[in-house]
Coordinates of C-alpha atoms in Angstrom, one line a residue:
Chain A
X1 CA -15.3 -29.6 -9.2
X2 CA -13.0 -30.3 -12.4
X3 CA -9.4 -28.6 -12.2
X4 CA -10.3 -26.2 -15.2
X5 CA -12.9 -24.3 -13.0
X6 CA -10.3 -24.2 -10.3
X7 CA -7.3 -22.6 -11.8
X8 CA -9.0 -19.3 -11.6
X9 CA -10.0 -19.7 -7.9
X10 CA -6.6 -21.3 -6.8
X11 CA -5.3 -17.4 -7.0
X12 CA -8.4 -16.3 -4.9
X13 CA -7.5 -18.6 -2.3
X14 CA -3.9 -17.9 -2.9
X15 CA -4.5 -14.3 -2.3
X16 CA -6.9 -14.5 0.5
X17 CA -10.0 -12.8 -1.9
X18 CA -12.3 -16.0 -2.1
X19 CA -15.4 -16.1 0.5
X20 CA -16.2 -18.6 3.2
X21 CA -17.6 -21.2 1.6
X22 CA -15.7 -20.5 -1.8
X23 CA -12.3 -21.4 0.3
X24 CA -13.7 -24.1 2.2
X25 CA -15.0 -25.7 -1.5
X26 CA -11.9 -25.1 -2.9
X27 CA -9.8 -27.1 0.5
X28 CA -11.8 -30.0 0.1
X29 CA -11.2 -30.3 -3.4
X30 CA -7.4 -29.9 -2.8
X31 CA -7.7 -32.8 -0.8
X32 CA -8.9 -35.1 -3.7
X33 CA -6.8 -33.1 -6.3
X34 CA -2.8 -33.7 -6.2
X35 CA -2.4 -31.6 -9.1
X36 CA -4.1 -28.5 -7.9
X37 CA -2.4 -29.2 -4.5
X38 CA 1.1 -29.3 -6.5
X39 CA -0.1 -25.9 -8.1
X40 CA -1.1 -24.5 -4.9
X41 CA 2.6 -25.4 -3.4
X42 CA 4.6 -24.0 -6.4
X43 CA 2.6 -20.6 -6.8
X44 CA 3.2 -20.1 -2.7
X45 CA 6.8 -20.7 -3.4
X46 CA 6.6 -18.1 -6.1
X47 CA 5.1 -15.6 -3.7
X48 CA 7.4 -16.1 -1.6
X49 CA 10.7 -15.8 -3.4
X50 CA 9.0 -12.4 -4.4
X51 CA 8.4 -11.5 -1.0
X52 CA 11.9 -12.1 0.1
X53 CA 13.4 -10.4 -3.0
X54 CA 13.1 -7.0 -1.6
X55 CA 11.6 -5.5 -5.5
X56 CA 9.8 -2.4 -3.5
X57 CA 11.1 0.6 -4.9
X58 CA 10.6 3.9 -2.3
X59 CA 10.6 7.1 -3.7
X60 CA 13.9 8.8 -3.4
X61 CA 14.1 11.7 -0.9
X62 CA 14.8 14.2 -3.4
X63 CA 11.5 13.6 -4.9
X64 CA 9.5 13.9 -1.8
X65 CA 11.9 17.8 -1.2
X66 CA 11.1 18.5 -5.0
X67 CA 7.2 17.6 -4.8
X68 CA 6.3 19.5 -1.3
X69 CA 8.4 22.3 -3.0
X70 CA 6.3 22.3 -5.7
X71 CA 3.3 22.5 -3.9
X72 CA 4.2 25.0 -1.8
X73 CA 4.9 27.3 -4.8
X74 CA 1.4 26.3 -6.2
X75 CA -0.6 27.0 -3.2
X76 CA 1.0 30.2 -2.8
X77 CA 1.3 31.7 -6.4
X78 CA -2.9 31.5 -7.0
X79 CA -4.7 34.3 -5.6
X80 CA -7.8 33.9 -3.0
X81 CA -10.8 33.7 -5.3
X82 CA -13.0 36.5 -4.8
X83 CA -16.4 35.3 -3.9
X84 CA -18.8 36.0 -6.0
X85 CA -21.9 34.2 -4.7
X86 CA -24.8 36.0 -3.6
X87 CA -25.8 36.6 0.0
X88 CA -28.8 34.3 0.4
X89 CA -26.4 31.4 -0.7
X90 CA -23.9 32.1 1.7
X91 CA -26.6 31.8 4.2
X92 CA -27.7 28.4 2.8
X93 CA -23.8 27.3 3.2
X94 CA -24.0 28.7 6.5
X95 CA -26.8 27.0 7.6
X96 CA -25.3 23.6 5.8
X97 CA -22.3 24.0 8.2
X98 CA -24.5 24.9 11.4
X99 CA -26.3 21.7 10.5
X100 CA -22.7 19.4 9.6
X101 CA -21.4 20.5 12.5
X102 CA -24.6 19.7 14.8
X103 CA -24.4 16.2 13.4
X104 CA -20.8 15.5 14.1
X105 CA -20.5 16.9 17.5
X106 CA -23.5 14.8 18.2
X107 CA -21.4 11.7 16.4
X108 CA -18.6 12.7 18.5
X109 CA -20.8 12.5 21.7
X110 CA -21.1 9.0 21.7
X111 CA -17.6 6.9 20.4
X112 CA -19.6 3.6 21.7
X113 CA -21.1 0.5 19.8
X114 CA -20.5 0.6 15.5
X115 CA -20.0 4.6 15.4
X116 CA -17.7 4.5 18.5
X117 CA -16.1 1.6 16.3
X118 CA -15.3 4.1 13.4
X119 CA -14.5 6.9 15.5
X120 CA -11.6 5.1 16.7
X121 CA -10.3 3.9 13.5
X122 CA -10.6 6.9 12.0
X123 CA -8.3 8.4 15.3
X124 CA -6.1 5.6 14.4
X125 CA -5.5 5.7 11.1
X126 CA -4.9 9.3 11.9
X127 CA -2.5 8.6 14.1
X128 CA -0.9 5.8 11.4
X129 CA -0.7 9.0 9.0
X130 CA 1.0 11.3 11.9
X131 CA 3.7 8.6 12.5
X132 CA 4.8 8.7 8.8
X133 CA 6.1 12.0 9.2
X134 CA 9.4 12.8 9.0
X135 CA 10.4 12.0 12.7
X136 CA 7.5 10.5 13.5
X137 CA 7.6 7.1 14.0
X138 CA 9.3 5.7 17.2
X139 CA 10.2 7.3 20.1
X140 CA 12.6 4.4 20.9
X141 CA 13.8 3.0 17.7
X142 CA 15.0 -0.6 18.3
X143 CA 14.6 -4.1 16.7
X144 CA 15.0 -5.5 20.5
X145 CA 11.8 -6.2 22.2
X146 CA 13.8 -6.5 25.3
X147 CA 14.4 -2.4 25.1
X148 CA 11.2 -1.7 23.9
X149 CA 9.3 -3.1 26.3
X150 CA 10.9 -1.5 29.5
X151 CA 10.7 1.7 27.6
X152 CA 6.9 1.9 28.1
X153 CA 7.6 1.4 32.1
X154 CA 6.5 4.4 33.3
X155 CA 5.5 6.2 30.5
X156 CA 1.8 4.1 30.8
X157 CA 0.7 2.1 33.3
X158 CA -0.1 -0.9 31.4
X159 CA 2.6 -3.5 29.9
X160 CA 1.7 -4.0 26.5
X161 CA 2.5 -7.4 24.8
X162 CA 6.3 -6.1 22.9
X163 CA 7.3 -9.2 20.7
X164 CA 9.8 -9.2 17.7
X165 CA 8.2 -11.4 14.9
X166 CA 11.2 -10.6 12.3
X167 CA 11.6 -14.5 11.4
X168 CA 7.8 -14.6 10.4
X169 CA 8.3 -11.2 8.4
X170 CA 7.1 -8.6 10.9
X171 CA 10.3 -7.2 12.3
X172 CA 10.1 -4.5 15.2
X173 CA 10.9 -1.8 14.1
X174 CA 10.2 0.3 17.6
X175 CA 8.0 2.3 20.0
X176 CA 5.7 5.5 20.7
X177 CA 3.1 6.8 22.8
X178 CA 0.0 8.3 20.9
X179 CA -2.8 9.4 21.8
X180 CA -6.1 8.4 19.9
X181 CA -9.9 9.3 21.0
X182 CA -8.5 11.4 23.9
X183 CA -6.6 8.6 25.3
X184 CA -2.9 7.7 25.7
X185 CA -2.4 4.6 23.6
X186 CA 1.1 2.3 23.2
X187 CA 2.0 2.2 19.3
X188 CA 4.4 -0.8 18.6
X189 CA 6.1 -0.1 15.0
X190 CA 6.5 -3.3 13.2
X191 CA 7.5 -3.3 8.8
X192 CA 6.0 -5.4 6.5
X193 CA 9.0 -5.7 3.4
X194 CA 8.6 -1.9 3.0
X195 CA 5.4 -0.8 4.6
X196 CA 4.5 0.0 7.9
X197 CA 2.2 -0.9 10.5
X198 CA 1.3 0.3 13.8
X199 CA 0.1 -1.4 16.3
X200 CA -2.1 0.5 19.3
X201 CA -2.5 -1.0 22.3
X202 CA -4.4 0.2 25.2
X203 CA -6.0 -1.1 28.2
X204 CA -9.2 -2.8 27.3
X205 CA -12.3 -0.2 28.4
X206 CA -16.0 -0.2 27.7
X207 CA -15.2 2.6 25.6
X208 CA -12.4 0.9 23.5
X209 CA -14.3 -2.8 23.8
X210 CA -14.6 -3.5 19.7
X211 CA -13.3 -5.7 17.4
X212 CA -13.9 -5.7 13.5
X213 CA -11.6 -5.3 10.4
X214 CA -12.4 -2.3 7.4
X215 CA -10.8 0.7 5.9
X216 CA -10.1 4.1 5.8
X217 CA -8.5 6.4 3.2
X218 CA -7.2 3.3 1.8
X219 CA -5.3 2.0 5.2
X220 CA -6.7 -1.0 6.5
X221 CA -7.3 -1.8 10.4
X222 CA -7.8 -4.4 12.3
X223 CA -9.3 -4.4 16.1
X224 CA -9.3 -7.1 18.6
X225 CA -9.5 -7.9 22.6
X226 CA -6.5 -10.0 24.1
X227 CA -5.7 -10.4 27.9
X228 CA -7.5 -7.6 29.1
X229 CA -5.9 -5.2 26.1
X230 CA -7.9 -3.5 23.4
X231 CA -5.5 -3.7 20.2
X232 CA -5.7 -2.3 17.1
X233 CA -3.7 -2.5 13.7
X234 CA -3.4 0.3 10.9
X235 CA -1.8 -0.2 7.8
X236 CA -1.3 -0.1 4.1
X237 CA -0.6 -3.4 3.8
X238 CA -3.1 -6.2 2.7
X239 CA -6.1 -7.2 5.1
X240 CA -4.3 -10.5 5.1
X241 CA -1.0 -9.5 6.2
X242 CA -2.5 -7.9 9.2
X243 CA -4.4 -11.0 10.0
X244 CA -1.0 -12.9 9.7
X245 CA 0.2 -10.2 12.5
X246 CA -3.0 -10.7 14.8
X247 CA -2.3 -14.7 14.8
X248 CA 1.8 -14.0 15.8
X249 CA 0.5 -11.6 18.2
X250 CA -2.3 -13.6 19.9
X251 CA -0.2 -16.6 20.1
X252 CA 2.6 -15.1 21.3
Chain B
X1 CA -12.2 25.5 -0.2
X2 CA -9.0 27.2 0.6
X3 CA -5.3 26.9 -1.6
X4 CA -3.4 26.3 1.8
X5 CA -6.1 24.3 3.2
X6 CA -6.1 22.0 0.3
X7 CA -2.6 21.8 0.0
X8 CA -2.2 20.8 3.7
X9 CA -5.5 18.0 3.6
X10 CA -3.8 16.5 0.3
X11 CA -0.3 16.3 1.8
X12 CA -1.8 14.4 4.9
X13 CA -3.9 12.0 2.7
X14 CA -2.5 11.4 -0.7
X15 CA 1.5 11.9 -0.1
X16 CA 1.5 9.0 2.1
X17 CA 0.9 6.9 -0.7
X18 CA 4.3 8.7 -2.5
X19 CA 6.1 5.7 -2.3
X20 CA 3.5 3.1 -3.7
X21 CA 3.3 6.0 -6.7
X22 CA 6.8 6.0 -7.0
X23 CA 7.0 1.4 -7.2
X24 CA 4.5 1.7 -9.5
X25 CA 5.9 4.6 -11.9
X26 CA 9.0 2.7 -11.3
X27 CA 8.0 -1.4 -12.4
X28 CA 5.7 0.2 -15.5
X29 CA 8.5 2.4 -16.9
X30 CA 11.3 0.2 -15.8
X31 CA 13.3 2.9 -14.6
X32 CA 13.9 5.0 -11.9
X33 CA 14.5 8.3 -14.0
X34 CA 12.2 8.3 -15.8
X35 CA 9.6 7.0 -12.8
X36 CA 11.0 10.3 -10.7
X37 CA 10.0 13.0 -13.3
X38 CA 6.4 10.6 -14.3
X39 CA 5.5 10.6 -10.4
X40 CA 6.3 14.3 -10.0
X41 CA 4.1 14.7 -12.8
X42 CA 1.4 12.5 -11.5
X43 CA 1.2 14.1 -8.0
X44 CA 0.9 17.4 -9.6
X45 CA -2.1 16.2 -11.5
X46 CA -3.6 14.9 -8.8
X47 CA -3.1 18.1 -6.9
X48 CA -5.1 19.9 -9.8
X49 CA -8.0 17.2 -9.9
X50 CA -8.2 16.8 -5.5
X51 CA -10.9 19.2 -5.5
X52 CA -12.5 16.2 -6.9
X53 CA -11.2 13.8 -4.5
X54 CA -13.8 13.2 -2.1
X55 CA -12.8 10.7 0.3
X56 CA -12.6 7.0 0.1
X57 CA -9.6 5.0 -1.2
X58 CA -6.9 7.6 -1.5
X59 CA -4.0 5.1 -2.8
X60 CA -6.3 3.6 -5.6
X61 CA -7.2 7.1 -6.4
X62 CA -3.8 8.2 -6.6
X63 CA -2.7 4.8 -7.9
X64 CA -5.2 5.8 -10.7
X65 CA -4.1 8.5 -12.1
X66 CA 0.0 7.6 -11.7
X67 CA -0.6 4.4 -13.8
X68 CA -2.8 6.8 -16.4
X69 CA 0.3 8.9 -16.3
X70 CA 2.6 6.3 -16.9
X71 CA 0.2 5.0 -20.2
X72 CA 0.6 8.1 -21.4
X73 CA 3.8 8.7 -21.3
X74 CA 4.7 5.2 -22.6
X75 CA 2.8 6.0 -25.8
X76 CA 4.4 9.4 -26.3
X77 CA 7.9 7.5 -25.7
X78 CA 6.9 4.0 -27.3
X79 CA 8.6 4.3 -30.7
X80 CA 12.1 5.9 -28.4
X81 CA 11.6 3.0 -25.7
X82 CA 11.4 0.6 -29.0
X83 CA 14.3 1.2 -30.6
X84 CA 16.1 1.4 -27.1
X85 CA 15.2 -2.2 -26.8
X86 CA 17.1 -3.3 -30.0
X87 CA 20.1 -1.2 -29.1
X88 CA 23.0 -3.2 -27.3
X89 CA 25.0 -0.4 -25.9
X90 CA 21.9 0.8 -23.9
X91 CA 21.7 -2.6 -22.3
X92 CA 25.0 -2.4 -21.4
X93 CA 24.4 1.0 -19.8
X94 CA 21.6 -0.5 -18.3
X95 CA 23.8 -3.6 -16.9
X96 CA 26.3 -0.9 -15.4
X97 CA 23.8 1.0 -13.4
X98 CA 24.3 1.3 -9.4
X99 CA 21.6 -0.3 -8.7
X100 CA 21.6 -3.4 -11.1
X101 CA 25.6 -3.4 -9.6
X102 CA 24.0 -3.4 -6.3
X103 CA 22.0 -6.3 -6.4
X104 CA 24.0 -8.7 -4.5
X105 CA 21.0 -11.3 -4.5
X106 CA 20.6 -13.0 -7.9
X107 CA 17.0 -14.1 -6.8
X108 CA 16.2 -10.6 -7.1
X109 CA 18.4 -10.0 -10.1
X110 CA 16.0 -13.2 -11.9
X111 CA 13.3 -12.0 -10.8
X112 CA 13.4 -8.2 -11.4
X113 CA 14.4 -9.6 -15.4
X114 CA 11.8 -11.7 -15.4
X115 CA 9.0 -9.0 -14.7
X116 CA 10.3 -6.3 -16.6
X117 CA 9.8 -8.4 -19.6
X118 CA 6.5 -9.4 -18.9
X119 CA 3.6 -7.5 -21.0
X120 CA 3.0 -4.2 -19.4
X121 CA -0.8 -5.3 -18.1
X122 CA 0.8 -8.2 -16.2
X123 CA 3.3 -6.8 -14.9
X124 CA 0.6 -3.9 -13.5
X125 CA -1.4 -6.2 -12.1
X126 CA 1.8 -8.4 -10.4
X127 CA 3.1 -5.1 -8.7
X128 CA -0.5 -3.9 -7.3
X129 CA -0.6 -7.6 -6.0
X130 CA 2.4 -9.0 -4.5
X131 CA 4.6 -5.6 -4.2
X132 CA 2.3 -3.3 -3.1
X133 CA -0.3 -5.8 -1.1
X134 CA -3.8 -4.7 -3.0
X135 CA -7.0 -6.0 -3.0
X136 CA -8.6 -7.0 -6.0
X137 CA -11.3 -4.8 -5.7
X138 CA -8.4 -1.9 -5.3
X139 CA -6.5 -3.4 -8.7
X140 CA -9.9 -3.4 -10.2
X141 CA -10.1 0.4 -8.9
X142 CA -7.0 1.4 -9.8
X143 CA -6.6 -0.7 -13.4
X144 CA -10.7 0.3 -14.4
X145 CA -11.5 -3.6 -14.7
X146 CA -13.8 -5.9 -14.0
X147 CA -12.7 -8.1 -10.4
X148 CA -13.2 -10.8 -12.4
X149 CA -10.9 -10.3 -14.9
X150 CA -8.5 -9.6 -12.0
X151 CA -8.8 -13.1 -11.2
X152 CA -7.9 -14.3 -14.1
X153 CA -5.4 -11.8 -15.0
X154 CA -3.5 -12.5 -11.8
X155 CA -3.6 -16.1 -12.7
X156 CA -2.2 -15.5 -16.0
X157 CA 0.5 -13.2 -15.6
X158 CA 1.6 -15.2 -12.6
X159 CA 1.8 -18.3 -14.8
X160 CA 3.9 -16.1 -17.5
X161 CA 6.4 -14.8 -14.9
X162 CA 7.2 -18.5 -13.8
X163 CA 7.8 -19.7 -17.8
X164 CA 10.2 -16.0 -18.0
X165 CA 11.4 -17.5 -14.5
X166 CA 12.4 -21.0 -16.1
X167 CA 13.5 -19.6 -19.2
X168 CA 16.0 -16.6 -19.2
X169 CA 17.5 -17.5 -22.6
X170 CA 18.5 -15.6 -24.9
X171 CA 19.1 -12.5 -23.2
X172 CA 21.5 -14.0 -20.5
X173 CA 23.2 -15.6 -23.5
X174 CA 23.9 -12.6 -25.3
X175 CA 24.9 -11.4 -22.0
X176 CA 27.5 -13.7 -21.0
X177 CA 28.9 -13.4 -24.4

């Protein structure tokens, strides 16, 4: 493969976007190519010193007051539209809704295999959202895995796997019991530079026995079985930061 | 479907993404003023258009319309933002700023320079990337490009921020003088 072809698809691999077989392609040609392999080196280095720089800008709290202010007044000004659509098509609505509402609760009926897969990300991610909240996020709020860990003593009856993983970029930020599909679930906070992610852990059940990655109103999760534990991690941060999290956790 | 009803399902879906509206307002504008009253303006818009929103990627979505926004705005502001450029005593302002004051780390100092002269386009695509963590198929979502030209976008702009990296120049001269 010559170098011009590659320069493109160093980035890819850089960024975690290239396929299978496009990554393994572009490894063995590192391994005949110093010059790439010098490239490769000095645009990680690059990532990194950006990483580290701390350039996130949050939106300041006024703005977040100002905005749900806003909308408030929005919401409230408009009057309730009058309907005016004639009967037979509020029966066709009705009968819509009888029918959406015959197919989820069905849905809802059986959380196992792919479907019982979504239903629990979706309850998750769910759960991510909740924990932004004002308030939200721990209920013991502490970088020190050797008080978050206790914490959970007593409030489940499971001991979930509490490391800090700040050197690698994953500090702990804290704990929280959630529940998701009905069940009581550990959430271990950690950040990611400024983002969030939560990580559920329960004890692994045929119900909650799935693994798999995808994405849901633009938060990526990712599910996997460890020691007897179903774990599962929600987040706006890239896929492959959260697969960077699942190798700290699983080796840890 | 109903005003408070709406209002409630967009605060729970699209006001998580605030911040990452706000980063972005922020690294297109190069400023946090101006990024403040641009992602008010945004969010509004978006509130208008969520009866549109059907589900899916709620950050590109939002992402979408905030860098739209910021566009623009930019052209309404270009010939002001121009002449601003050229005009020493607003870089001086600009130097005495809290925040610029703040930045104890001169990594970040370098680096925050170094992108904020970058072509607006690169330095879009660098902030979806490596600030706020997207996908290429979210930057091609969000940006209304082909993911190929992602690619190769990412590659170039990446490539420009390391020759602004290596060579501050003339701006730090005239600053130190």
């Amino acid at each position: 493969m010559p170098c011009d072809q590659t320069q493109n698809q160093l980035h890819g691999y850089l960024d975690g976007e290239l396929d299978a077989l496009g990554a393994a392609n572009f490894e063995k040609h590192l391994e005949t190519c110093p010059d790439c392999k010098q490239s490769l080196s000095a645009e990680q280095s690059l990532h990194r010193s950006i990483q580290q720089a701390g350039l996130y800008e949050r939106a300041p709290e006024s703005l977040r007051r100002n905005l749900i202010g806003n909308l408030a007044a929005r919401s409230e000004v408009k009057p309730f539209p009058a309907p005016r659509v004639s009967s037979w098509r509020w029966l066709a609505a009705a009968a819509v809704l009888l029918l959406t509402v015959l197919v989820g609760w069905q849905q809802l009926q059986r959380p196992r295999g792919l479907r019982g897969a979504q239903f629990m990300a979706a309850s998750l991610v769910d759960a991510h959202l909740r924990s932004l909240q004002p308030g939200h996020l721990t209920d013991v709020e502490s970088t020190d895995q050797h008080t978050v860990k206790p914490w959970f003593d007593g409030r489940i009856d499971f001991a979930p796997p509490v490391r800090d993983f700040a050197s690698d970029g994953f500090p702990l930020l804290g704990g929280r019991l959630d529940v998701a599909g009905g069940r009581t679930v550990a959430a271990l906070v950690y950040a990611r530079r400024k983002h969030i992610i939560n990580v559920f852990v329960e004890k692994a059940q045929p119900e909650s026995n799935w693994n798999g990655a995808g994405e849901s109103q633009g938060y990526h999760w990712l599910a996997w079985q460890q020691d007897g534990f179903s774990i599962c991690a929600v987040s706006d941060v890239a896929a492959t930061d959260l697969e960077q999290l699942r190798k700290l956790i699983s080796e840890n | 479907m109903f005003e408070g009803e709406q209002k409630a399902r967009f605060e729970a879906t699209v006001l998580p993404h605030l911040d990452a509206a706000f980063n972005l307002a922020r690294w297109l504008l190069r400023n946090r003023t101006d990024a403040e009253d641009v992602t008010q303006d945004a969010l509004l818009r978006a509130f208008r258009a969520f009866g549109t929103y059907r589900s899916g990627n709620a950050r590109a979505w939002l992402l979408q319309i905030v860098r739209n926004t910021c566009f623009t705005w930019l052209r309404q502001n270009r010939m002001a933002a121009e002449f601003m450029e050229f005009d020493e005593a607003t870089m001086q302002q600009e130097n005495e700023n809290p925040e610029t004051l703040a930045m104890a780390d001169s990594d970040r100092e370098r680096l925050t320079r170094a992108l904020e002269s970058l072509p607006e386009s690169f330095r879009e695509i660098l902030v979806l990337r490596e600030l706020e963590g997207c996908s290429y198929k979210e930057i091609a979502e969000i940006t209304s490009r082909p993911i190929g030209t992602v690619m190769s976008g990412l590659a170039r702009a990446r490539l420009q921020l390391r020759n602004s990296l290596s060579q501050p120049a003339v701006k730090e001269a005239r600053r130190a003088l």
